[in-house]
């Protein structure tokens, strides 16, 4: 992978500035979002209010250390892995063609869900499940997820203002949506795998509205928390193509100390007709075998009934061509979960009418009588 190690000027947004009565400070924060989301698809965020994640990571590591037989009851393929444990080699980051990612995960929803949608989207709007034997896991998990969610909503309000839209344009349609907070453990690689340059997560874009990343940590081959063993591992992102770099540039997304990362997902790209960019990103593994990495991501979603098409100010022939036909956010999620190997293909059969057998039964009765 050819990549530059230096991050060009990825902006940092100070969340305090966003709501500051000082007009110059709030304008600075909005401009940082406009440039960050527009050029890189991502910003660094400081004064984000997200607590230290070490304790939560310790608890997740303890769960991961259990033998697979003990984790298997939390393997909820029937819920499309949207809750509980995702075993290794399940998800494919790259639609349809990728290798499964070398990771295991935990999924839960830290925010209240719209109860009316449970019957319509039973796998996406389902109740949380939690690992037995750690009474504080759920509390810590929800606390961190909630803080990330609040930071996400603040950024979405700033993003709307940066585009001169009503400040609730993106945040309000998130109410009651199936936001998920996910913990990930990238698995240790063997010597042979590191020599093959195997990736921890293949290059992809996130399909939700906005993703918040609190930052990960490495574990050495003995399981101890340690600094990265080499410079090879990390989050890399691809910048917007330009005349000089028609394929964009792969650059390191290393956040300044104390900052979290906020990343644009496909849904925000669609609503803004591509003004904000869902950024392709890839997780590279270290060149040193035996190391693992814990990380976490909170995915802010649109409510399942929201329509996905460019908003009026961004609607023109080009954007209609690029982002048609419009679909509901819930339908979009189902399609994507099938694409990345988490939902079965049969989930797509439920889209559209499926009661043709009723007429067939009536006609059978008629011909029998
Ligand atoms: Fe991602």
mmCIF file of C-alpha atoms and ligand atoms in Angstrom:
data_model
loop_
_atom_site.group_PDB
_atom_site.id
_atom_site.type_symbol
_atom_site.label_atom_id
_atom_site.label_comp_id
_atom_site.label_asym_id
_atom_site.label_seq_id
_atom_site.Cartn_x
_atom_site.Cartn_y
_atom_site.Cartn_z
ATOM 1 C CA UNK A 1 0.000 0.000 0.000
ATOM 2 C CA UNK A 2 1.500 3.311 -0.981
ATOM 3 C CA UNK A 3 0.608 5.947 1.536
ATOM 4 C CA UNK A 4 1.932 9.146 2.942
ATOM 5 C CA UNK A 5 2.631 9.039 6.684
ATOM 6 C CA UNK A 6 2.046 12.729 7.228
ATOM 7 C CA UNK A 7 -1.530 13.932 7.561
ATOM 8 C CA UNK A 8 -2.007 17.102 5.582
ATOM 9 C CA UNK A 9 -4.060 19.673 7.385
ATOM 10 C CA UNK A 10 -6.977 17.577 8.622
ATOM 11 C CA UNK A 11 -8.867 20.141 10.711
ATOM 12 C CA UNK A 12 -9.555 19.803 14.429
ATOM 13 C CA UNK A 13 -12.987 20.940 15.637
ATOM 14 C CA UNK A 14 -13.294 22.219 19.196
ATOM 15 C CA UNK A 15 -16.828 21.325 20.322
ATOM 16 C CA UNK A 16 -16.738 24.183 22.847
ATOM 17 C CA UNK A 17 -16.184 26.597 19.955
ATOM 18 C CA UNK A 18 -19.227 25.273 18.091
ATOM 19 C CA UNK A 19 -21.625 26.574 20.715
ATOM 20 C CA UNK A 20 -19.514 29.532 21.835
ATOM 21 C CA UNK A 21 -21.152 32.984 22.035
ATOM 22 C CA UNK A 22 -17.913 34.246 20.482
ATOM 23 C CA UNK A 23 -18.895 34.551 16.796
ATOM 24 C CA UNK A 24 -15.295 34.148 15.585
ATOM 25 C CA UNK A 25 -14.875 30.905 17.557
ATOM 26 C CA UNK A 26 -18.096 29.311 16.280
ATOM 27 C CA UNK A 27 -17.308 30.399 12.697
ATOM 28 C CA UNK A 28 -13.859 28.773 13.042
ATOM 29 C CA UNK A 29 -15.447 25.487 14.177
ATOM 30 C CA UNK A 30 -17.990 25.503 11.312
ATOM 31 C CA UNK A 31 -15.229 26.162 8.783
ATOM 32 C CA UNK A 32 -13.205 23.260 10.214
ATOM 33 C CA UNK A 33 -16.196 20.953 9.674
ATOM 34 C CA UNK A 34 -16.824 22.275 6.154
ATOM 35 C CA UNK A 35 -13.208 21.694 5.095
ATOM 36 C CA UNK A 36 -12.772 18.461 7.060
ATOM 37 C CA UNK A 37 -15.943 16.738 5.883
ATOM 38 C CA UNK A 38 -15.723 18.240 2.387
ATOM 39 C CA UNK A 39 -12.079 17.421 1.593
ATOM 40 C CA UNK A 40 -11.123 14.540 3.875
ATOM 41 C CA UNK A 41 -14.498 13.163 4.985
ATOM 42 C CA UNK A 42 -13.268 13.434 8.551
ATOM 43 C CA UNK A 43 -12.316 15.809 11.342
ATOM 44 C CA UNK A 44 -10.470 15.459 14.630
ATOM 45 C CA UNK A 45 -12.538 16.564 17.621
ATOM 46 C CA UNK A 46 -11.379 18.038 20.918
ATOM 47 C CA UNK A 47 -13.368 18.934 24.040
ATOM 48 C CA UNK A 48 -15.638 16.067 23.000
ATOM 49 C CA UNK A 49 -16.818 15.010 26.463
ATOM 50 C CA UNK A 50 -16.083 11.305 25.854
ATOM 51 C CA UNK A 51 -14.691 9.565 28.961
ATOM 52 C CA UNK A 52 -11.485 7.546 28.973
ATOM 53 C CA UNK A 53 -12.169 4.142 27.396
ATOM 54 C CA UNK A 54 -9.476 2.093 29.217
ATOM 55 C CA UNK A 55 -11.865 0.454 31.683
ATOM 56 C CA UNK A 56 -14.337 -0.470 28.941
ATOM 57 C CA UNK A 57 -11.495 -1.877 26.805
ATOM 58 C CA UNK A 58 -10.316 -3.987 29.790
ATOM 59 C CA UNK A 59 -13.807 -5.455 30.135
ATOM 60 C CA UNK A 60 -14.110 -6.178 26.421
ATOM 61 C CA UNK A 61 -10.655 -7.800 26.383
ATOM 62 C CA UNK A 62 -11.755 -10.072 29.272
ATOM 63 C CA UNK A 63 -14.761 -11.139 27.234
ATOM 64 C CA UNK A 64 -12.608 -11.775 24.143
ATOM 65 C CA UNK A 65 -10.194 -13.881 26.229
ATOM 66 C CA UNK A 66 -12.958 -16.426 26.897
ATOM 67 C CA UNK A 67 -12.966 -19.621 24.853
ATOM 68 C CA UNK A 68 -15.174 -19.527 21.749
ATOM 69 C CA UNK A 69 -17.647 -22.027 23.289
ATOM 70 C CA UNK A 70 -18.429 -19.472 26.014
ATOM 71 C CA UNK A 71 -18.828 -16.652 23.480
ATOM 72 C CA UNK A 72 -20.978 -18.689 21.100
ATOM 73 C CA UNK A 73 -24.311 -18.047 22.963
ATOM 74 C CA UNK A 74 -23.810 -14.337 22.142
ATOM 75 C CA UNK A 75 -23.317 -15.074 18.438
ATOM 76 C CA UNK A 76 -26.628 -13.713 17.138
ATOM 77 C CA UNK A 77 -26.530 -14.314 13.425
ATOM 78 C CA UNK A 78 -30.340 -14.362 13.663
ATOM 79 C CA UNK A 79 -30.100 -10.644 14.554
ATOM 80 C CA UNK A 80 -27.677 -10.067 11.675
ATOM 81 C CA UNK A 81 -24.971 -9.600 14.376
ATOM 82 C CA UNK A 82 -26.468 -6.199 15.272
ATOM 83 C CA UNK A 83 -26.332 -7.241 18.941
ATOM 84 C CA UNK A 84 -23.855 -9.351 20.891
ATOM 85 C CA UNK A 85 -20.719 -11.037 19.554
ATOM 86 C CA UNK A 86 -19.584 -11.137 15.935
ATOM 87 C CA UNK A 87 -17.148 -14.035 15.532
ATOM 88 C CA UNK A 88 -13.952 -13.597 13.494
ATOM 89 C CA UNK A 89 -14.178 -13.961 9.722
ATOM 90 C CA UNK A 90 -17.818 -12.883 9.513
ATOM 91 C CA UNK A 91 -17.968 -9.341 8.151
ATOM 92 C CA UNK A 92 -16.575 -8.269 4.792
ATOM 93 C CA UNK A 93 -15.629 -4.600 4.664
ATOM 94 C CA UNK A 94 -15.575 -4.598 0.891
ATOM 95 C CA UNK A 95 -18.924 -5.195 -0.699
ATOM 96 C CA UNK A 96 -19.273 -8.603 -2.333
ATOM 97 C CA UNK A 97 -15.617 -9.296 -3.066
ATOM 98 C CA UNK A 98 -13.469 -8.718 -0.006
ATOM 99 C CA UNK A 99 -11.792 -11.111 2.381
ATOM 100 C CA UNK A 100 -13.490 -11.250 5.799
ATOM 101 C CA UNK A 101 -11.892 -8.811 8.242
ATOM 102 C CA UNK A 102 -9.574 -10.224 10.916
ATOM 103 C CA UNK A 103 -11.639 -9.052 13.866
ATOM 104 C CA UNK A 104 -14.244 -9.992 16.468
ATOM 105 C CA UNK A 105 -16.809 -7.456 17.684
ATOM 106 C CA UNK A 106 -19.540 -6.603 20.160
ATOM 107 C CA UNK A 107 -22.605 -4.596 19.100
ATOM 108 C CA UNK A 108 -25.174 -2.797 21.273
ATOM 109 C CA UNK A 109 -27.425 0.256 20.975
ATOM 110 C CA UNK A 110 -26.599 2.864 23.635
ATOM 111 C CA UNK A 111 -29.524 5.193 22.809
ATOM 112 C CA UNK A 112 -33.286 4.653 23.184
ATOM 113 C CA UNK A 113 -34.760 3.190 19.994
ATOM 114 C CA UNK A 114 -38.095 4.071 18.401
ATOM 115 C CA UNK A 115 -40.237 1.242 19.835
ATOM 116 C CA UNK A 116 -42.643 1.495 16.891
ATOM 117 C CA UNK A 117 -39.918 0.171 14.578
ATOM 118 C CA UNK A 118 -39.181 -3.070 16.430
ATOM 119 C CA UNK A 119 -41.897 -4.929 14.522
ATOM 120 C CA UNK A 120 -40.848 -3.466 11.160
ATOM 121 C CA UNK A 121 -37.086 -3.966 11.543
ATOM 122 C CA UNK A 122 -36.766 -6.725 14.183
ATOM 123 C CA UNK A 123 -33.056 -7.336 13.577
ATOM 124 C CA UNK A 124 -31.976 -3.686 13.472
ATOM 125 C CA UNK A 125 -34.227 -2.240 16.206
ATOM 126 C CA UNK A 126 -33.833 -5.143 18.649
ATOM 127 C CA UNK A 127 -33.111 -5.090 22.387
ATOM 128 C CA UNK A 128 -29.549 -5.234 23.661
ATOM 129 C CA UNK A 129 -27.952 -8.355 25.046
ATOM 130 C CA UNK A 130 -25.004 -8.272 27.459
ATOM 131 C CA UNK A 131 -22.298 -10.722 28.510
ATOM 132 C CA UNK A 132 -22.968 -12.506 31.780
ATOM 133 C CA UNK A 133 -20.464 -12.193 34.592
ATOM 134 C CA UNK A 134 -19.677 -8.478 34.264
ATOM 135 C CA UNK A 135 -22.371 -6.407 35.928
ATOM 136 C CA UNK A 136 -20.791 -3.108 34.877
ATOM 137 C CA UNK A 137 -20.147 -3.906 31.242
ATOM 138 C CA UNK A 138 -23.523 -2.558 30.062
ATOM 139 C CA UNK A 139 -23.308 0.604 32.149
ATOM 140 C CA UNK A 140 -19.805 1.481 30.926
ATOM 141 C CA UNK A 141 -20.705 0.572 27.365
ATOM 142 C CA UNK A 142 -23.806 2.781 27.325
ATOM 143 C CA UNK A 143 -22.007 5.646 29.063
ATOM 144 C CA UNK A 144 -19.276 5.752 26.407
ATOM 145 C CA UNK A 145 -21.720 5.205 23.544
ATOM 146 C CA UNK A 146 -23.966 7.996 24.812
ATOM 147 C CA UNK A 147 -21.074 10.465 25.112
ATOM 148 C CA UNK A 148 -19.951 9.638 21.559
ATOM 149 C CA UNK A 149 -23.528 10.077 20.386
ATOM 150 C CA UNK A 150 -23.820 13.551 21.944
ATOM 151 C CA UNK A 151 -20.539 14.554 20.286
ATOM 152 C CA UNK A 152 -21.934 13.231 16.989
ATOM 153 C CA UNK A 153 -25.148 15.247 17.298
ATOM 154 C CA UNK A 154 -23.155 18.406 18.102
ATOM 155 C CA UNK A 155 -21.054 17.864 14.976
ATOM 156 C CA UNK A 156 -24.133 17.188 12.848
ATOM 157 C CA UNK A 157 -25.638 20.489 14.031
ATOM 158 C CA UNK A 158 -22.364 22.242 13.211
ATOM 159 C CA UNK A 159 -22.266 20.475 9.832
ATOM 160 C CA UNK A 160 -25.763 21.719 8.972
ATOM 161 C CA UNK A 161 -24.829 25.278 9.929
ATOM 162 C CA UNK A 162 -21.608 25.004 7.939
ATOM 163 C CA UNK A 163 -23.791 24.331 4.875
ATOM 164 C CA UNK A 164 -26.183 27.178 5.806
ATOM 165 C CA UNK A 165 -29.004 24.735 6.540
ATOM 166 C CA UNK A 166 -31.293 24.713 9.565
ATOM 167 C CA UNK A 167 -29.118 23.425 12.428
ATOM 168 C CA UNK A 168 -31.428 20.430 13.101
ATOM 169 C CA UNK A 169 -31.388 19.267 9.447
ATOM 170 C CA UNK A 170 -29.192 16.222 10.175
ATOM 171 C CA UNK A 171 -29.567 15.802 13.949
ATOM 172 C CA UNK A 172 -33.357 15.705 14.282
ATOM 173 C CA UNK A 173 -33.903 12.837 11.787
ATOM 174 C CA UNK A 174 -31.563 10.749 13.972
ATOM 175 C CA UNK A 175 -34.057 10.653 16.841
ATOM 176 C CA UNK A 176 -34.932 7.090 17.839
ATOM 177 C CA UNK A 177 -32.737 5.609 15.077
ATOM 178 C CA UNK A 178 -30.822 2.345 15.374
ATOM 179 C CA UNK A 179 -27.485 3.869 16.368
ATOM 180 C CA UNK A 180 -24.974 1.190 17.249
ATOM 181 C CA UNK A 181 -21.857 1.362 19.348
ATOM 182 C CA UNK A 182 -19.411 -1.333 18.423
ATOM 183 C CA UNK A 183 -16.264 -2.616 20.064
ATOM 184 C CA UNK A 184 -13.698 -4.345 17.884
ATOM 185 C CA UNK A 185 -10.700 -6.543 18.497
ATOM 186 C CA UNK A 186 -8.352 -6.937 15.553
ATOM 187 C CA UNK A 187 -6.763 -10.367 15.847
ATOM 188 C CA UNK A 188 -3.069 -11.199 16.133
ATOM 189 C CA UNK A 189 -1.537 -12.215 12.812
ATOM 190 C CA UNK A 190 0.978 -14.979 12.191
ATOM 191 C CA UNK A 191 4.424 -14.331 10.774
ATOM 192 C CA UNK A 192 3.243 -15.604 7.369
ATOM 193 C CA UNK A 193 0.211 -13.298 7.411
ATOM 194 C CA UNK A 194 2.275 -10.221 8.253
ATOM 195 C CA UNK A 195 4.599 -11.059 5.350
ATOM 196 C CA UNK A 196 1.583 -11.183 3.010
ATOM 197 C CA UNK A 197 0.614 -7.644 4.068
ATOM 198 C CA UNK A 198 -2.814 -8.867 5.188
ATOM 199 C CA UNK A 199 -5.064 -5.999 6.256
ATOM 200 C CA UNK A 200 -7.038 -5.875 9.512
ATOM 201 C CA UNK A 201 -9.916 -4.126 7.730
ATOM 202 C CA UNK A 202 -10.122 -3.683 3.954
ATOM 203 C CA UNK A 203 -10.724 -0.285 2.370
ATOM 204 C CA UNK A 204 -14.384 0.721 2.631
ATOM 205 C CA UNK A 205 -16.754 3.571 3.418
ATOM 206 C CA UNK A 206 -19.166 3.481 6.386
ATOM 207 C CA UNK A 207 -22.829 3.271 5.369
ATOM 208 C CA UNK A 208 -24.342 5.297 8.237
ATOM 209 C CA UNK A 209 -24.556 9.086 8.729
ATOM 210 C CA UNK A 210 -21.550 9.815 10.956
ATOM 211 C CA UNK A 211 -19.020 7.586 12.752
ATOM 212 C CA UNK A 212 -17.243 8.550 15.992
ATOM 213 C CA UNK A 213 -13.963 6.804 16.839
ATOM 214 C CA UNK A 214 -12.566 7.254 20.356
ATOM 215 C CA UNK A 215 -9.160 5.733 19.478
ATOM 216 C CA UNK A 216 -7.752 2.256 19.954
ATOM 217 C CA UNK A 217 -4.965 0.536 21.849
ATOM 218 C CA UNK A 218 -2.477 -2.254 21.096
ATOM 219 C CA UNK A 219 -1.815 -5.429 23.049
ATOM 220 C CA UNK A 220 1.550 -7.174 22.748
ATOM 221 C CA UNK A 221 1.817 -10.934 22.131
ATOM 222 C CA UNK A 222 1.631 -11.572 25.917
ATOM 223 C CA UNK A 223 -1.654 -9.606 26.086
ATOM 224 C CA UNK A 224 -0.222 -6.528 27.816
ATOM 225 C CA UNK A 225 -1.305 -3.043 26.722
ATOM 226 C CA UNK A 226 1.617 -1.526 24.828
ATOM 227 C CA UNK A 227 2.620 1.113 22.304
ATOM 228 C CA UNK A 228 2.335 0.124 18.624
ATOM 229 C CA UNK A 229 5.189 -2.236 17.750
ATOM 230 C CA UNK A 230 5.985 -0.428 14.504
ATOM 231 C CA UNK A 231 4.737 2.337 12.284
ATOM 232 C CA UNK A 232 2.835 0.141 9.841
ATOM 233 C CA UNK A 233 -0.471 -0.189 11.648
ATOM 234 C CA UNK A 234 -3.259 2.327 11.811
ATOM 235 C CA UNK A 235 -6.192 4.070 10.160
ATOM 236 C CA UNK A 236 -5.520 5.371 6.656
ATOM 237 C CA UNK A 237 -8.010 7.364 4.633
ATOM 238 C CA UNK A 238 -8.300 8.344 0.996
ATOM 239 C CA UNK A 239 -8.726 12.028 0.222
ATOM 240 C CA UNK A 240 -11.060 13.477 -2.407
ATOM 241 C CA UNK A 241 -9.681 13.014 -5.945
ATOM 242 C CA UNK A 242 -8.088 16.095 -7.509
ATOM 243 C CA UNK A 243 -6.479 16.828 -10.896
ATOM 244 C CA UNK A 244 -3.081 16.254 -9.256
ATOM 245 C CA UNK A 245 -4.169 13.051 -7.457
ATOM 246 C CA UNK A 246 -7.008 11.513 -9.525
ATOM 247 C CA UNK A 247 -7.285 8.528 -7.139
ATOM 248 C CA UNK A 248 -7.031 10.724 -4.063
ATOM 249 C CA UNK A 249 -4.193 10.272 -1.594
ATOM 250 C CA UNK A 250 -3.991 7.606 1.090
ATOM 251 C CA UNK A 251 -3.040 9.459 4.247
ATOM 252 C CA UNK A 252 -2.704 8.544 7.902
ATOM 253 C CA UNK A 253 -5.682 9.487 10.096
ATOM 254 C CA UNK A 254 -3.750 9.712 13.347
ATOM 255 C CA UNK A 255 -5.672 11.968 15.754
ATOM 256 C CA UNK A 256 -3.804 14.497 17.926
ATOM 257 C CA UNK A 257 -3.533 13.391 21.576
ATOM 258 C CA UNK A 258 -6.853 13.653 23.409
ATOM 259 C CA UNK A 259 -8.920 13.999 20.225
ATOM 260 C CA UNK A 260 -11.471 11.602 18.802
ATOM 261 C CA UNK A 261 -12.148 11.126 15.073
ATOM 262 C CA UNK A 262 -15.471 11.843 13.352
ATOM 263 C CA UNK A 263 -15.966 10.359 9.917
ATOM 264 C CA UNK A 264 -18.622 10.995 7.245
ATOM 265 C CA UNK A 265 -20.745 7.991 6.236
ATOM 266 C CA UNK A 266 -22.577 7.264 2.982
ATOM 267 C CA UNK A 267 -25.897 8.623 4.280
ATOM 268 C CA UNK A 268 -24.423 12.092 4.925
ATOM 269 C CA UNK A 269 -22.772 12.014 1.511
ATOM 270 C CA UNK A 270 -26.126 11.235 -0.120
ATOM 271 C CA UNK A 271 -28.056 13.938 1.776
ATOM 272 C CA UNK A 272 -25.444 16.536 0.800
ATOM 273 C CA UNK A 273 -25.199 15.343 -2.814
ATOM 274 C CA UNK A 274 -21.504 14.572 -2.311
ATOM 275 C CA UNK A 275 -20.622 17.964 -0.788
ATOM 276 C CA UNK A 276 -19.523 15.986 2.239
ATOM 277 C CA UNK A 277 -17.633 12.845 1.420
ATOM 278 C CA UNK A 278 -17.913 9.298 2.766
ATOM 279 C CA UNK A 279 -14.229 8.621 3.090
ATOM 280 C CA UNK A 280 -12.671 5.328 2.048
ATOM 281 C CA UNK A 281 -10.578 4.059 4.933
ATOM 282 C CA UNK A 282 -8.491 1.013 5.670
ATOM 283 C CA UNK A 283 -7.091 -0.503 8.874
ATOM 284 C CA UNK A 284 -3.570 -1.803 8.374
ATOM 285 C CA UNK A 285 -1.969 -4.401 10.664
ATOM 286 C CA UNK A 286 1.528 -4.106 12.174
ATOM 287 C CA UNK A 287 4.448 -5.815 10.451
ATOM 288 C CA UNK A 288 5.162 -7.565 13.752
ATOM 289 C CA UNK A 289 3.269 -10.854 14.343
ATOM 290 C CA UNK A 290 1.264 -11.604 17.482
ATOM 291 C CA UNK A 291 -0.062 -8.113 18.206
ATOM 292 C CA UNK A 292 -3.763 -7.319 18.575
ATOM 293 C CA UNK A 293 -5.658 -4.036 18.742
ATOM 294 C CA UNK A 294 -8.847 -2.952 20.483
ATOM 295 C CA UNK A 295 -10.910 -0.126 19.100
ATOM 296 C CA UNK A 296 -14.456 1.186 19.154
ATOM 297 C CA UNK A 297 -16.820 3.029 16.831
ATOM 298 C CA UNK A 298 -20.196 4.638 17.359
ATOM 299 C CA UNK A 299 -22.373 4.723 14.245
ATOM 300 C CA UNK A 300 -24.968 7.496 14.134
ATOM 301 C CA UNK A 301 -27.838 6.487 11.851
ATOM 302 C CA UNK A 302 -30.857 8.152 10.321
ATOM 303 C CA UNK A 303 -34.274 7.006 11.541
ATOM 304 C CA UNK A 304 -35.349 4.090 9.341
ATOM 305 C CA UNK A 305 -38.249 6.064 7.818
ATOM 306 C CA UNK A 306 -36.055 8.916 6.543
ATOM 307 C CA UNK A 307 -35.676 9.183 2.786
ATOM 308 C CA UNK A 308 -32.193 8.989 1.321
ATOM 309 C CA UNK A 309 -31.821 11.436 -1.523
ATOM 310 C CA UNK A 310 -29.931 14.731 -1.794
ATOM 311 C CA UNK A 311 -31.612 17.551 0.115
ATOM 312 C CA UNK A 312 -33.157 20.309 -1.982
ATOM 313 C CA UNK A 313 -30.140 22.681 -1.998
ATOM 314 C CA UNK A 314 -28.012 19.814 -3.369
ATOM 315 C CA UNK A 315 -30.506 18.433 -5.884
ATOM 316 C CA UNK A 316 -29.429 18.774 -9.533
ATOM 317 C CA UNK A 317 -29.063 16.518 -12.598
ATOM 318 C CA UNK A 318 -25.657 15.237 -11.456
ATOM 319 C CA UNK A 319 -26.649 14.411 -7.890
ATOM 320 C CA UNK A 320 -29.932 12.822 -9.004
ATOM 321 C CA UNK A 321 -27.931 10.602 -11.356
ATOM 322 C CA UNK A 322 -25.399 9.733 -8.648
ATOM 323 C CA UNK A 323 -27.820 9.012 -5.805
ATOM 324 C CA UNK A 324 -30.944 7.503 -7.366
ATOM 325 C CA UNK A 325 -33.326 5.880 -6.789
ATOM 326 C CA UNK A 326 -34.216 7.269 -3.368
ATOM 327 C CA UNK A 327 -34.816 4.640 -0.680
ATOM 328 C CA UNK A 328 -35.702 4.650 2.997
ATOM 329 C CA UNK A 329 -32.780 4.606 5.421
ATOM 330 C CA UNK A 330 -34.084 1.320 6.864
ATOM 331 C CA UNK A 331 -34.164 -0.320 3.419
ATOM 332 C CA UNK A 332 -30.676 1.022 2.695
ATOM 333 C CA UNK A 333 -29.401 -0.547 5.930
ATOM 334 C CA UNK A 334 -30.883 -3.945 5.095
ATOM 335 C CA UNK A 335 -29.330 -3.899 1.611
ATOM 336 C CA UNK A 336 -25.913 -2.923 2.989
ATOM 337 C CA UNK A 337 -25.991 -5.509 5.782
ATOM 338 C CA UNK A 338 -26.629 -8.146 3.098
ATOM 339 C CA UNK A 339 -23.777 -6.727 0.981
ATOM 340 C CA UNK A 340 -21.227 -6.937 3.817
ATOM 341 C CA UNK A 341 -22.190 -10.472 4.774
ATOM 342 C CA UNK A 342 -24.020 -9.806 8.056
ATOM 343 C CA UNK A 343 -27.639 -10.303 6.871
ATOM 344 C CA UNK A 344 -28.748 -13.246 4.698
ATOM 345 C CA UNK A 345 -29.653 -12.610 1.040
ATOM 346 C CA UNK A 346 -33.210 -13.715 1.863
ATOM 347 C CA UNK A 347 -33.637 -10.414 3.764
ATOM 348 C CA UNK A 348 -33.940 -8.731 0.356
ATOM 349 C CA UNK A 349 -36.933 -10.945 -0.558
ATOM 350 C CA UNK A 350 -38.945 -9.120 2.097
ATOM 351 C CA UNK A 351 -38.631 -5.825 0.227
ATOM 352 C CA UNK A 352 -41.776 -5.430 -1.820
ATOM 353 C CA UNK A 353 -44.995 -7.409 -1.935
ATOM 354 C CA UNK A 354 -44.825 -11.087 -0.964
ATOM 355 C CA UNK A 355 -48.410 -12.317 -0.649
ATOM 356 C CA UNK A 356 -48.956 -13.578 -4.170
ATOM 357 C CA UNK A 357 -49.782 -17.015 -2.724
ATOM 358 C CA UNK A 358 -53.133 -15.637 -1.462
ATOM 359 C CA UNK A 359 -54.543 -15.309 -4.984
ATOM 360 C CA UNK A 360 -53.058 -18.671 -5.931
ATOM 361 C CA UNK A 361 -54.884 -20.288 -2.963
ATOM 362 C CA UNK A 362 -58.214 -18.700 -3.954
ATOM 363 C CA UNK A 363 -57.816 -19.923 -7.528
ATOM 364 C CA UNK A 364 -56.992 -23.416 -6.252
ATOM 365 C CA UNK A 365 -60.223 -23.396 -4.198
ATOM 366 C CA UNK A 366 -62.176 -22.223 -7.235
ATOM 367 C CA UNK A 367 -60.824 -24.913 -9.493
ATOM 368 C CA UNK A 368 -61.476 -27.571 -6.824
ATOM 369 C CA UNK A 369 -65.111 -26.564 -6.375
HETATM 370 FE FE1 LIG B 1 -15.288 1.855 8.864
#
